[in-house]
Amino acid sequence: GENVEQHPSTLSVQEGDSAVIKCTYSDSASNYFPWYKQELGKRPQLIIDIRSNVGEKKDQRIAVTLNKTAKHFSLHITETQPEDSAVYFCAASLSGSARQLTFGSGTQLTVLP
Amino acid sequence: DTGVSQDPRHKITKRGQNVTFRCDPISEHNRLYWYRQTLGQGPEFLTYFQNEAQLEKSRLLSDRFSAERPKGSFSTLEIQRTEQGDSAMYLCASSMGTGNTEAFFGQGTRLTVV
C-alpha cells in the first residue's frame, strides 16, 4: 500500500520567516495530495491540495509544490504568523479524491513571536 | 453548526465492553469516512461509505469493528470487546461525490479503554 513520510517532525520559525514541510510518497499512482492543519484539540482542516497534473498551487501565503518524478511534495508558508502554529499533515490518495487518504506523521510548527 | 458532528466527544470504557460512536455528516455529502488517530500520528483510514454502501475497509478494521450507514445519512462505528490498543481518537469525515474532493472532518470521539 501507499506509504507517506513527512519531515521534519517539529519546526520552529520566527514570525515573518518562511516554513517548509516536505513529504515523500511511495506509490507513483497517487494522484491527490491534500494538506491538513490541526490545532490542539481541534479537527483537521484542509488548507490546500494539489492534483498530479499540476506542479504548483498557491493560495495567499500558502503554496504546495509536487515533483512526480521524485515522488515528493512540499508545503510552503510565507510570512508566518503565530496563528500558523499547529500540526500540519500531508496525505496522498490513489483515487483522486479523499477516499483512502494515507497521512504522514505530522509536523508541529511553532511560530515564535 | 452545519459541519460534521460526532457523538460522544469523549468515551471512557472498561476493557471488554462494547462502544458505539455516531457521526452526522454534512447533509448534502454522500461520502463518509472513518479514520483513527493515535497520539502523535496522522489519521489512519478505517472505512468508507458512499451513500449506504460500505465500499472500502482497511485491514486495520478487525472483526471487532463494524460500521453502518443505514439510510445513507448518519453512520455508527461499533467496537466490540474493546482492548487497550483501541484507545485513540476516532474521526469521521464527509465529502460530496465526484467533482468535489475536499473531506471535512468532525472533531472526533476520544476513546480511552481502561
mmCIF file with all atom_site columns, C-alpha atoms in Angstrom:
data_model
loop_
_atom_site.group_PDB
_atom_site.id
_atom_site.type_symbol
_atom_site.label_atom_id
_atom_site.label_alt_id
_atom_site.label_comp_id
_atom_site.label_asym_id
_atom_site.label_entity_id
_atom_site.label_seq_id
_atom_site.pdbx_PDB_ins_code
_atom_site.Cartn_x
_atom_site.Cartn_y
_atom_site.Cartn_z
_atom_site.occupancy
_atom_site.B_iso_or_equiv
_atom_site.pdbx_formal_charge
_atom_site.auth_seq_id
_atom_site.auth_comp_id
_atom_site.auth_asym_id
_atom_site.auth_atom_id
_atom_site.pdbx_PDB_model_num
ATOM 1   C CA . GLY A 1 1   ? 0.000   0.000  0.000   1.00 0.00 ? 1   GLY A CA 1
ATOM 2   C CA . GLU A 1 2   ? 0.880   3.669  -0.029  1.00 0.00 ? 2   GLU A CA 1
ATOM 3   C CA . ASN A 1 3   ? 3.394   4.999  2.476   1.00 0.00 ? 3   ASN A CA 1
ATOM 4   C CA . VAL A 1 4   ? 3.861   8.701  3.209   1.00 0.00 ? 4   VAL A CA 1
ATOM 5   C CA . GLU A 1 5   ? 6.856   10.072 5.098   1.00 0.00 ? 5   GLU A CA 1
ATOM 6   C CA . GLN A 1 6   ? 6.881   13.613 6.454   1.00 0.00 ? 6   GLN A CA 1
ATOM 7   C CA . HIS A 1 7   ? 9.770   15.797 7.638   1.00 0.00 ? 7   HIS A CA 1
ATOM 8   C CA . PRO A 1 8   ? 10.577  17.488 9.890   1.00 0.00 ? 8   PRO A CA 1
ATOM 9   C CA . SER A 1 9   ? 8.528   16.309 12.853  1.00 0.00 ? 9   SER A CA 1
ATOM 10  C CA . THR A 1 10  ? 8.973   19.674 14.582  1.00 0.00 ? 10  THR A CA 1
ATOM 11  C CA . LEU A 1 11  ? 9.767   23.068 13.128  1.00 0.00 ? 11  LEU A CA 1
ATOM 12  C CA . SER A 1 12  ? 10.248  26.397 14.875  1.00 0.00 ? 12  SER A CA 1
ATOM 13  C CA . VAL A 1 13  ? 10.469  29.650 12.922  1.00 0.00 ? 13  VAL A CA 1
ATOM 14  C CA . GLN A 1 14  ? 10.487  33.313 13.787  1.00 0.00 ? 14  GLN A CA 1
ATOM 15  C CA . GLU A 1 15  ? 7.371   35.268 12.937  1.00 0.00 ? 15  GLU A CA 1
ATOM 16  C CA . GLY A 1 16  ? 7.654   36.587 9.407   1.00 0.00 ? 16  GLY A CA 1
ATOM 17  C CA . ASP A 1 17  ? 10.014  33.843 8.240   1.00 0.00 ? 17  ASP A CA 1
ATOM 18  C CA . SER A 1 18  ? 9.057   31.053 5.842   1.00 0.00 ? 18  SER A CA 1
ATOM 19  C CA . ALA A 1 19  ? 8.362   27.448 6.773   1.00 0.00 ? 19  ALA A CA 1
ATOM 20  C CA . VAL A 1 20  ? 8.765   24.419 4.524   1.00 0.00 ? 20  VAL A CA 1
ATOM 21  C CA . ILE A 1 21  ? 7.457   20.926 5.228   1.00 0.00 ? 21  ILE A CA 1
ATOM 22  C CA . LYS A 1 22  ? 8.319   18.020 2.954   1.00 0.00 ? 22  LYS A CA 1
ATOM 23  C CA . CYS A 1 23  ? 6.616   14.711 2.223   1.00 0.00 ? 23  CYS A CA 1
ATOM 24  C CA . THR A 1 24  ? 7.528   11.730 0.108   1.00 0.00 ? 24  THR A CA 1
ATOM 25  C CA . TYR A 1 25  ? 5.169   9.026  -1.102  1.00 0.00 ? 25  TYR A CA 1
ATOM 26  C CA . SER A 1 26  ? 5.813   5.512  -2.332  1.00 0.00 ? 26  SER A CA 1
ATOM 27  C CA . ASP A 1 27  ? 3.108   4.752  -4.895  1.00 0.00 ? 27  ASP A CA 1
ATOM 28  C CA . SER A 1 28  ? 3.655   6.549  -8.193  1.00 0.00 ? 28  SER A CA 1
ATOM 29  C CA . ALA A 1 29  ? -0.056  6.117  -8.974  1.00 0.00 ? 29  ALA A CA 1
ATOM 30  C CA . SER A 1 30  ? -1.070  8.511  -6.181  1.00 0.00 ? 30  SER A CA 1
ATOM 31  C CA . ASN A 1 31  ? -2.790  11.492 -7.736  1.00 0.00 ? 31  ASN A CA 1
ATOM 32  C CA . TYR A 1 32  ? -4.266  13.659 -4.985  1.00 0.00 ? 32  TYR A CA 1
ATOM 33  C CA . PHE A 1 33  ? -2.248  15.360 -2.260  1.00 0.00 ? 33  PHE A CA 1
ATOM 34  C CA . PRO A 1 34  ? -4.028  17.427 0.416   1.00 0.00 ? 34  PRO A CA 1
ATOM 35  C CA . TRP A 1 35  ? -2.510  19.243 3.367   1.00 0.00 ? 35  TRP A CA 1
ATOM 36  C CA . TYR A 1 36  ? -4.377  19.495 6.665   1.00 0.00 ? 36  TYR A CA 1
ATOM 37  C CA . LYS A 1 37  ? -3.838  21.813 9.623   1.00 0.00 ? 37  LYS A CA 1
ATOM 38  C CA . GLN A 1 38  ? -4.798  20.564 13.076  1.00 0.00 ? 38  GLN A CA 1
ATOM 39  C CA . GLU A 1 39  ? -4.781  22.865 16.057  1.00 0.00 ? 39  GLU A CA 1
ATOM 40  C CA . LEU A 1 40  ? -4.611  21.331 19.514  1.00 0.00 ? 40  LEU A CA 1
ATOM 41  C CA . GLY A 1 41  ? -7.860  19.566 20.353  1.00 0.00 ? 41  GLY A CA 1
ATOM 42  C CA . LYS A 1 42  ? -9.490  20.532 17.073  1.00 0.00 ? 42  LYS A CA 1
ATOM 43  C CA . ARG A 1 43  ? -10.429 18.793 13.861  1.00 0.00 ? 43  ARG A CA 1
ATOM 44  C CA . PRO A 1 44  ? -8.053  18.528 10.886  1.00 0.00 ? 44  PRO A CA 1
ATOM 45  C CA . GLN A 1 45  ? -8.879  21.231 8.329   1.00 0.00 ? 45  GLN A CA 1
ATOM 46  C CA . LEU A 1 46  ? -7.889  21.229 4.686   1.00 0.00 ? 46  LEU A CA 1
ATOM 47  C CA . ILE A 1 47  ? -5.648  24.187 3.861   1.00 0.00 ? 47  ILE A CA 1
ATOM 48  C CA . ILE A 1 48  ? -4.573  23.376 0.306   1.00 0.00 ? 48  ILE A CA 1
ATOM 49  C CA . ASP A 1 49  ? -4.484  20.425 -2.062  1.00 0.00 ? 49  ASP A CA 1
ATOM 50  C CA . ILE A 1 50  ? -2.900  19.562 -5.375  1.00 0.00 ? 50  ILE A CA 1
ATOM 51  C CA . ARG A 1 51  ? -3.552  17.003 -8.082  1.00 0.00 ? 51  ARG A CA 1
ATOM 52  C CA . SER A 1 52  ? -0.908  15.107 -10.008 1.00 0.00 ? 52  SER A CA 1
ATOM 53  C CA . ASN A 1 53  ? -1.468  17.042 -13.219 1.00 0.00 ? 53  ASN A CA 1
ATOM 54  C CA . VAL A 1 54  ? -0.318  20.268 -11.556 1.00 0.00 ? 54  VAL A CA 1
ATOM 55  C CA . GLY A 1 55  ? 3.199   21.116 -10.387 1.00 0.00 ? 55  GLY A CA 1
ATOM 56  C CA . GLU A 1 56  ? 2.421   24.019 -8.086  1.00 0.00 ? 56  GLU A CA 1
ATOM 57  C CA . LYS A 1 57  ? -0.556  25.670 -6.443  1.00 0.00 ? 57  LYS A CA 1
ATOM 58  C CA . LYS A 1 58  ? -0.684  28.838 -4.396  1.00 0.00 ? 58  LYS A CA 1
ATOM 59  C CA . ASP A 1 59  ? -3.259  30.356 -2.085  1.00 0.00 ? 59  ASP A CA 1
ATOM 60  C CA . GLN A 1 60  ? -2.171  33.638 -0.491  1.00 0.00 ? 60  GLN A CA 1
ATOM 61  C CA . ARG A 1 61  ? 0.683   32.785 1.925   1.00 0.00 ? 61  ARG A CA 1
ATOM 62  C CA . ILE A 1 62  ? 0.455   29.039 1.315   1.00 0.00 ? 62  ILE A CA 1
ATOM 63  C CA . ALA A 1 63  ? 1.841   27.100 -1.630  1.00 0.00 ? 63  ALA A CA 1
ATOM 64  C CA . VAL A 1 64  ? 2.301   23.446 -2.452  1.00 0.00 ? 64  VAL A CA 1
ATOM 65  C CA . THR A 1 65  ? 4.739   22.002 -4.978  1.00 0.00 ? 65  THR A CA 1
ATOM 66  C CA . LEU A 1 66  ? 4.679   18.498 -6.425  1.00 0.00 ? 66  LEU A CA 1
ATOM 67  C CA . ASN A 1 67  ? 7.535   16.590 -8.057  1.00 0.00 ? 67  ASN A CA 1
ATOM 68  C CA . LYS A 1 68  ? 6.050   13.418 -9.520  1.00 0.00 ? 68  LYS A CA 1
ATOM 69  C CA . THR A 1 69  ? 9.368   12.093 -10.740 1.00 0.00 ? 69  THR A CA 1
ATOM 70  C CA . ALA A 1 70  ? 10.900  12.240 -7.298  1.00 0.00 ? 70  ALA A CA 1
ATOM 71  C CA . LYS A 1 71  ? 7.574   11.396 -5.615  1.00 0.00 ? 71  LYS A CA 1
ATOM 72  C CA . HIS A 1 72  ? 7.676   14.261 -3.181  1.00 0.00 ? 72  HIS A CA 1
ATOM 73  C CA . PHE A 1 73  ? 5.583   17.300 -2.404  1.00 0.00 ? 73  PHE A CA 1
ATOM 74  C CA . SER A 1 74  ? 6.128   20.257 -0.124  1.00 0.00 ? 74  SER A CA 1
ATOM 75  C CA . LEU A 1 75  ? 4.142   22.869 1.768   1.00 0.00 ? 75  LEU A CA 1
ATOM 76  C CA . HIS A 1 76  ? 5.494   26.390 1.843   1.00 0.00 ? 76  HIS A CA 1
ATOM 77  C CA . ILE A 1 77  ? 4.164   29.009 4.254   1.00 0.00 ? 77  ILE A CA 1
ATOM 78  C CA . THR A 1 78  ? 5.489   32.528 3.822   1.00 0.00 ? 78  THR A CA 1
ATOM 79  C CA . GLU A 1 79  ? 5.321   35.458 6.258   1.00 0.00 ? 79  GLU A CA 1
ATOM 80  C CA . THR A 1 80  ? 4.441   33.119 9.100   1.00 0.00 ? 80  THR A CA 1
ATOM 81  C CA . GLN A 1 81  ? 2.210   34.358 11.910  1.00 0.00 ? 81  GLN A CA 1
ATOM 82  C CA . PRO A 1 82  ? 1.674   32.988 15.440  1.00 0.00 ? 82  PRO A CA 1
ATOM 83  C CA . GLU A 1 83  ? -1.736  31.661 14.385  1.00 0.00 ? 83  GLU A CA 1
ATOM 84  C CA . ASP A 1 84  ? 0.014   29.383 11.894  1.00 0.00 ? 84  ASP A CA 1
ATOM 85  C CA . SER A 1 85  ? 1.266   27.367 14.885  1.00 0.00 ? 85  SER A CA 1
ATOM 86  C CA . ALA A 1 86  ? -0.337  23.918 14.625  1.00 0.00 ? 86  ALA A CA 1
ATOM 87  C CA . VAL A 1 87  ? 0.337   20.362 13.467  1.00 0.00 ? 87  VAL A CA 1
ATOM 88  C CA . TYR A 1 88  ? 0.381   20.020 9.692   1.00 0.00 ? 88  TYR A CA 1
ATOM 89  C CA . PHE A 1 89  ? -0.323  16.695 7.976   1.00 0.00 ? 89  PHE A CA 1
ATOM 90  C CA . CYS A 1 90  ? 0.316   15.799 4.365   1.00 0.00 ? 90  CYS A CA 1
ATOM 91  C CA . ALA A 1 91  ? -1.623  12.999 2.716   1.00 0.00 ? 91  ALA A CA 1
ATOM 92  C CA . ALA A 1 92  ? -1.780  11.087 -0.537  1.00 0.00 ? 92  ALA A CA 1
ATOM 93  C CA . SER A 1 93  ? -4.553  9.228  -2.308  1.00 0.00 ? 93  SER A CA 1
ATOM 94  C CA . LEU A 1 94  ? -4.715  6.850  -5.245  1.00 0.00 ? 94  LEU A CA 1
ATOM 95  C CA . SER A 1 95  ? -8.304  7.678  -6.007  1.00 0.00 ? 95  SER A CA 1
ATOM 96  C CA . GLY A 1 96  ? -8.033  11.344 -6.962  1.00 0.00 ? 96  GLY A CA 1
ATOM 97  C CA . SER A 1 97  ? -10.254 12.165 -4.033  1.00 0.00 ? 97  SER A CA 1
ATOM 98  C CA . ALA A 1 98  ? -10.453 11.987 -0.251  1.00 0.00 ? 98  ALA A CA 1
ATOM 99  C CA . ARG A 1 99  ? -11.044 8.217  -0.364  1.00 0.00 ? 99  ARG A CA 1
ATOM 100 C CA . GLN A 1 100 ? -8.396  6.214  1.471   1.00 0.00 ? 100 GLN A CA 1
ATOM 101 C CA . LEU A 1 101 ? -6.070  9.055  2.311   1.00 0.00 ? 101 LEU A CA 1
ATOM 102 C CA . THR A 1 102 ? -2.693  7.932  3.640   1.00 0.00 ? 102 THR A CA 1
ATOM 103 C CA . PHE A 1 103 ? -1.396  10.557 6.045   1.00 0.00 ? 103 PHE A CA 1
ATOM 104 C CA . GLY A 1 104 ? 2.117   11.491 7.066   1.00 0.00 ? 104 GLY A CA 1
ATOM 105 C CA . SER A 1 105 ? 3.017   11.542 10.746  1.00 0.00 ? 105 SER A CA 1
ATOM 106 C CA . GLY A 1 106 ? 2.673   15.305 11.083  1.00 0.00 ? 106 GLY A CA 1
ATOM 107 C CA . THR A 1 107 ? 4.859   18.364 11.651  1.00 0.00 ? 107 THR A CA 1
ATOM 108 C CA . GLN A 1 108 ? 4.458   20.512 14.757  1.00 0.00 ? 108 GLN A CA 1
ATOM 109 C CA . LEU A 1 109 ? 5.037   24.064 13.545  1.00 0.00 ? 109 LEU A CA 1
ATOM 110 C CA . THR A 1 110 ? 5.729   26.724 16.152  1.00 0.00 ? 110 THR A CA 1
ATOM 111 C CA . VAL A 1 111 ? 5.911   30.350 15.086  1.00 0.00 ? 111 VAL A CA 1
ATOM 112 C CA . LEU A 1 112 ? 7.817   32.370 17.649  1.00 0.00 ? 112 LEU A CA 1
ATOM 113 C CA . PRO A 1 113 ? 6.715   35.986 18.119  1.00 0.00 ? 113 PRO A CA 1
ATOM 114 C CA . ASP B 2 1   ? -23.064 24.335 13.248  1.00 0.00 ? 1   ASP B CA 1
ATOM 115 C CA . THR B 2 2   ? -23.508 22.744 9.834   1.00 0.00 ? 2   THR B CA 1
ATOM 116 C CA . GLY B 2 3   ? -20.248 20.811 9.904   1.00 0.00 ? 3   GLY B CA 1
ATOM 117 C CA . VAL B 2 4   ? -19.605 17.150 10.620  1.00 0.00 ? 4   VAL B CA 1
ATOM 118 C CA . SER B 2 5   ? -20.668 16.304 14.150  1.00 0.00 ? 5   SER B CA 1
ATOM 119 C CA . GLN B 2 6   ? -19.638 13.335 16.257  1.00 0.00 ? 6   GLN B CA 1
ATOM 120 C CA . ASP B 2 7   ? -21.050 11.974 19.459  1.00 0.00 ? 7   ASP B CA 1
ATOM 121 C CA . PRO B 2 8   ? -19.859 11.440 22.106  1.00 0.00 ? 8   PRO B CA 1
ATOM 122 C CA . ARG B 2 9   ? -16.767 13.648 22.215  1.00 0.00 ? 9   ARG B CA 1
ATOM 123 C CA . HIS B 2 10  ? -15.172 11.506 24.897  1.00 0.00 ? 10  HIS B CA 1
ATOM 124 C CA . LYS B 2 11  ? -15.739 7.929  25.990  1.00 0.00 ? 11  LYS B CA 1
ATOM 125 C CA . ILE B 2 12  ? -14.047 6.014  28.774  1.00 0.00 ? 12  ILE B CA 1
ATOM 126 C CA . THR B 2 13  ? -14.793 2.322  28.890  1.00 0.00 ? 13  THR B CA 1
ATOM 127 C CA . LYS B 2 14  ? -13.522 -0.777 30.600  1.00 0.00 ? 14  LYS B CA 1
ATOM 128 C CA . ARG B 2 15  ? -11.659 -3.379 28.612  1.00 0.00 ? 15  ARG B CA 1
ATOM 129 C CA . GLY B 2 16  ? -14.037 -5.913 27.153  1.00 0.00 ? 16  GLY B CA 1
ATOM 130 C CA . GLN B 2 17  ? -17.009 -3.577 26.892  1.00 0.00 ? 17  GLN B CA 1
ATOM 131 C CA . ASN B 2 18  ? -18.697 -2.601 23.628  1.00 0.00 ? 18  ASN B CA 1
ATOM 132 C CA . VAL B 2 19  ? -18.857 1.004  22.489  1.00 0.00 ? 19  VAL B CA 1
ATOM 133 C CA . THR B 2 20  ? -20.703 2.774  19.684  1.00 0.00 ? 20  THR B CA 1
ATOM 134 C CA . PHE B 2 21  ? -19.934 6.152  18.159  1.00 0.00 ? 21  PHE B CA 1
ATOM 135 C CA . ARG B 2 22  ? -22.140 8.252  15.924  1.00 0.00 ? 22  ARG B CA 1
ATOM 136 C CA . CYS B 2 23  ? -21.259 10.566 13.061  1.00 0.00 ? 23  CYS B CA 1
ATOM 137 C CA . ASP B 2 24  ? -23.582 13.021 11.351  1.00 0.00 ? 24  ASP B CA 1
ATOM 138 C CA . PRO B 2 25  ? -22.037 14.215 8.082   1.00 0.00 ? 25  PRO B CA 1
ATOM 139 C CA . ILE B 2 26  ? -22.725 17.453 6.273   1.00 0.00 ? 26  ILE B CA 1
ATOM 140 C CA . SER B 2 27  ? -26.230 16.958 4.929   1.00 0.00 ? 27  SER B CA 1
ATOM 141 C CA . GLU B 2 28  ? -25.570 17.014 1.191   1.00 0.00 ? 28  GLU B CA 1
ATOM 142 C CA . HIS B 2 29  ? -22.457 14.819 1.406   1.00 0.00 ? 29  HIS B CA 1
ATOM 143 C CA . ASN B 2 30  ? -22.896 11.278 0.123   1.00 0.00 ? 30  ASN B CA 1
ATOM 144 C CA . ARG B 2 31  ? -19.401 10.071 1.048   1.00 0.00 ? 31  ARG B CA 1
ATOM 145 C CA . LEU B 2 32  ? -18.460 9.292  4.626   1.00 0.00 ? 32  LEU B CA 1
ATOM 146 C CA . TYR B 2 33  ? -15.142 8.117  6.053   1.00 0.00 ? 33  TYR B CA 1
ATOM 147 C CA . TRP B 2 34  ? -13.914 6.835  9.385   1.00 0.00 ? 34  TRP B CA 1
ATOM 148 C CA . TYR B 2 35  ? -10.312 7.367  10.474  1.00 0.00 ? 35  TYR B CA 1
ATOM 149 C CA . ARG B 2 36  ? -8.433  6.571  13.653  1.00 0.00 ? 36  ARG B CA 1
ATOM 150 C CA . GLN B 2 37  ? -5.737  8.845  15.067  1.00 0.00 ? 37  GLN B CA 1
ATOM 151 C CA . THR B 2 38  ? -3.343  7.955  17.850  1.00 0.00 ? 38  THR B CA 1
ATOM 152 C CA . LEU B 2 39  ? -1.246  10.491 19.721  1.00 0.00 ? 39  LEU B CA 1
ATOM 153 C CA . GLY B 2 40  ? 1.500   12.000 17.604  1.00 0.00 ? 40  GLY B CA 1
ATOM 154 C CA . GLN B 2 41  ? 0.392   10.257 14.421  1.00 0.00 ? 41  GLN B CA 1
ATOM 155 C CA . GLY B 2 42  ? -1.615  11.131 11.366  1.00 0.00 ? 42  GLY B CA 1
ATOM 156 C CA . PRO B 2 43  ? -5.112  9.729  10.880  1.00 0.00 ? 43  PRO B CA 1
ATOM 157 C CA . GLU B 2 44  ? -5.332  6.165  9.568   1.00 0.00 ? 44  GLU B CA 1
ATOM 158 C CA . PHE B 2 45  ? -8.103  5.174  7.180   1.00 0.00 ? 45  PHE B CA 1
ATOM 159 C CA . LEU B 2 46  ? -10.639 2.658  8.513   1.00 0.00 ? 46  LEU B CA 1
ATOM 160 C CA . THR B 2 47  ? -13.598 2.566  6.159   1.00 0.00 ? 47  THR B CA 1
ATOM 161 C CA . TYR B 2 48  ? -15.551 4.460  3.501   1.00 0.00 ? 48  TYR B CA 1
ATOM 162 C CA . PHE B 2 49  ? -19.242 4.690  2.599   1.00 0.00 ? 49  PHE B CA 1
ATOM 163 C CA . GLN B 2 50  ? -20.873 6.019  -0.496  1.00 0.00 ? 50  GLN B CA 1
ATOM 164 C CA . ASN B 2 51  ? -24.481 6.593  0.487   1.00 0.00 ? 51  ASN B CA 1
ATOM 165 C CA . GLU B 2 52  ? -25.433 3.467  2.469   1.00 0.00 ? 52  GLU B CA 1
ATOM 166 C CA . ALA B 2 53  ? -22.915 1.165  0.789   1.00 0.00 ? 53  ALA B CA 1
ATOM 167 C CA . GLN B 2 54  ? -19.681 0.360  2.622   1.00 0.00 ? 54  GLN B CA 1
ATOM 168 C CA . LEU B 2 55  ? -17.271 0.277  -0.308  1.00 0.00 ? 55  LEU B CA 1
ATOM 169 C CA . GLU B 2 56  ? -13.862 0.048  1.312   1.00 0.00 ? 56  GLU B CA 1
ATOM 170 C CA . LYS B 2 57  ? -12.456 -1.335 4.562   1.00 0.00 ? 57  LYS B CA 1
ATOM 171 C CA . SER B 2 58  ? -8.917  -1.128 5.822   1.00 0.00 ? 58  SER B CA 1
ATOM 172 C CA . ARG B 2 59  ? -7.061  -4.151 7.128   1.00 0.00 ? 59  ARG B CA 1
ATOM 173 C CA . LEU B 2 60  ? -6.941  -2.159 10.379  1.00 0.00 ? 60  LEU B CA 1
ATOM 174 C CA . LEU B 2 61  ? -10.670 -2.812 10.755  1.00 0.00 ? 61  LEU B CA 1
ATOM 175 C CA . SER B 2 62  ? -10.640 -6.099 12.626  1.00 0.00 ? 62  SER B CA 1
ATOM 176 C CA . ASP B 2 63  ? -13.740 -8.231 13.037  1.00 0.00 ? 63  ASP B CA 1
ATOM 177 C CA . ARG B 2 64  ? -14.383 -6.480 16.372  1.00 0.00 ? 64  ARG B CA 1
ATOM 178 C CA . PHE B 2 65  ? -15.152 -3.304 14.434  1.00 0.00 ? 65  PHE B CA 1
ATOM 179 C CA . SER B 2 66  ? -18.320 -2.742 12.472  1.00 0.00 ? 66  SER B CA 1
ATOM 180 C CA . ALA B 2 67  ? -19.615 0.360  10.767  1.00 0.00 ? 67  ALA B CA 1
ATOM 181 C CA . GLU B 2 68  ? -23.010 1.108  9.317   1.00 0.00 ? 68  GLU B CA 1
ATOM 182 C CA . ARG B 2 69  ? -24.737 3.876  7.462   1.00 0.00 ? 69  ARG B CA 1
ATOM 183 C CA . PRO B 2 70  ? -28.249 2.501  7.209   1.00 0.00 ? 70  PRO B CA 1
ATOM 184 C CA . LYS B 2 71  ? -30.050 5.321  5.413   1.00 0.00 ? 71  LYS B CA 1
ATOM 185 C CA . GLY B 2 72  ? -27.110 6.978  3.767   1.00 0.00 ? 72  GLY B CA 1
ATOM 186 C CA . SER B 2 73  ? -27.102 9.775  6.317   1.00 0.00 ? 73  SER B CA 1
ATOM 187 C CA . PHE B 2 74  ? -25.577 9.289  9.786   1.00 0.00 ? 74  PHE B CA 1
ATOM 188 C CA . SER B 2 75  ? -23.120 6.490  10.481  1.00 0.00 ? 75  SER B CA 1
ATOM 189 C CA . THR B 2 76  ? -22.216 4.416  13.518  1.00 0.00 ? 76  THR B CA 1
ATOM 190 C CA . LEU B 2 77  ? -18.941 2.734  14.393  1.00 0.00 ? 77  LEU B CA 1
ATOM 191 C CA . GLU B 2 78  ? -19.122 -0.062 16.950  1.00 0.00 ? 78  GLU B CA 1
ATOM 192 C CA . ILE B 2 79  ? -16.172 -1.676 18.666  1.00 0.00 ? 79  ILE B CA 1
ATOM 193 C CA . GLN B 2 80  ? -16.870 -4.940 20.445  1.00 0.00 ? 80  GLN B CA 1
ATOM 194 C CA . ARG B 2 81  ? -14.781 -6.364 23.283  1.00 0.00 ? 81  ARG B CA 1
ATOM 195 C CA . THR B 2 82  ? -12.631 -3.250 23.493  1.00 0.00 ? 82  THR B CA 1
ATOM 196 C CA . GLU B 2 83  ? -8.900  -3.592 24.092  1.00 0.00 ? 83  GLU B CA 1
ATOM 197 C CA . GLN B 2 84  ? -6.432  -1.045 25.444  1.00 0.00 ? 84  GLN B CA 1
ATOM 198 C CA . GLY B 2 85  ? -4.936  -0.758 21.966  1.00 0.00 ? 85  GLY B CA 1
ATOM 199 C CA . ASP B 2 86  ? -8.250  0.625  20.740  1.00 0.00 ? 86  ASP B CA 1
ATOM 200 C CA . SER B 2 87  ? -7.643  3.831  22.705  1.00 0.00 ? 87  SER B CA 1
ATOM 201 C CA . ALA B 2 88  ? -7.460  6.585  20.102  1.00 0.00 ? 88  ALA B CA 1
ATOM 202 C CA . MET B 2 89  ? -9.312  9.474  18.546  1.00 0.00 ? 89  MET B CA 1
ATOM 203 C CA . TYR B 2 90  ? -11.926 8.243  16.055  1.00 0.00 ? 90  TYR B CA 1
ATOM 204 C CA . LEU B 2 91  ? -12.506 10.804 13.333  1.00 0.00 ? 91  LEU B CA 1
ATOM 205 C CA . CYS B 2 92  ? -15.350 10.930 10.877  1.00 0.00 ? 92  CYS B CA 1
ATOM 206 C CA . ALA B 2 93  ? -15.194 12.910 7.646   1.00 0.00 ? 93  ALA B CA 1
ATOM 207 C CA . SER B 2 94  ? -17.551 13.519 4.758   1.00 0.00 ? 94  SER B CA 1
ATOM 208 C CA . SER B 2 95  ? -17.367 14.817 1.224   1.00 0.00 ? 95  SER B CA 1
ATOM 209 C CA . MET B 2 96  ? -19.555 15.272 -1.770  1.00 0.00 ? 96  MET B CA 1
ATOM 210 C CA . GLY B 2 97  ? -19.411 12.829 -4.668  1.00 0.00 ? 97  GLY B CA 1
ATOM 211 C CA . THR B 2 98  ? -17.471 13.283 -7.878  1.00 0.00 ? 98  THR B CA 1
ATOM 212 C CA . GLY B 2 99  ? -16.314 16.773 -8.703  1.00 0.00 ? 99  GLY B CA 1
ATOM 213 C CA . ASN B 2 100 ? -15.564 17.861 -5.143  1.00 0.00 ? 100 ASN B CA 1
ATOM 214 C CA . THR B 2 101 ? -12.728 16.190 -3.330  1.00 0.00 ? 101 THR B CA 1
ATOM 215 C CA . GLU B 2 102 ? -12.461 18.080 -0.046  1.00 0.00 ? 102 GLU B CA 1
ATOM 216 C CA . ALA B 2 103 ? -13.126 15.987 3.023   1.00 0.00 ? 103 ALA B CA 1
ATOM 217 C CA . PHE B 2 104 ? -14.463 17.799 6.074   1.00 0.00 ? 104 PHE B CA 1
ATOM 218 C CA . PHE B 2 105 ? -13.575 16.249 9.400   1.00 0.00 ? 105 PHE B CA 1
ATOM 219 C CA . GLY B 2 106 ? -15.553 16.138 12.604  1.00 0.00 ? 106 GLY B CA 1
ATOM 220 C CA . GLN B 2 107 ? -13.955 16.890 15.963  1.00 0.00 ? 107 GLN B CA 1
ATOM 221 C CA . GLY B 2 108 ? -13.685 13.221 16.764  1.00 0.00 ? 108 GLY B CA 1
ATOM 222 C CA . THR B 2 109 ? -14.551 10.874 19.601  1.00 0.00 ? 109 THR B CA 1
ATOM 223 C CA . ARG B 2 110 ? -11.698 10.236 22.001  1.00 0.00 ? 110 ARG B CA 1
ATOM 224 C CA . LEU B 2 111 ? -11.876 6.671  23.290  1.00 0.00 ? 111 LEU B CA 1
ATOM 225 C CA . THR B 2 112 ? -9.974  5.616  26.388  1.00 0.00 ? 112 THR B CA 1
ATOM 226 C CA . VAL B 2 113 ? -10.023 1.930  27.297  1.00 0.00 ? 113 VAL B CA 1
ATOM 227 C CA . VAL B 2 114 ? -9.004  1.267  30.910  1.00 0.00 ? 114 VAL B CA 1
#
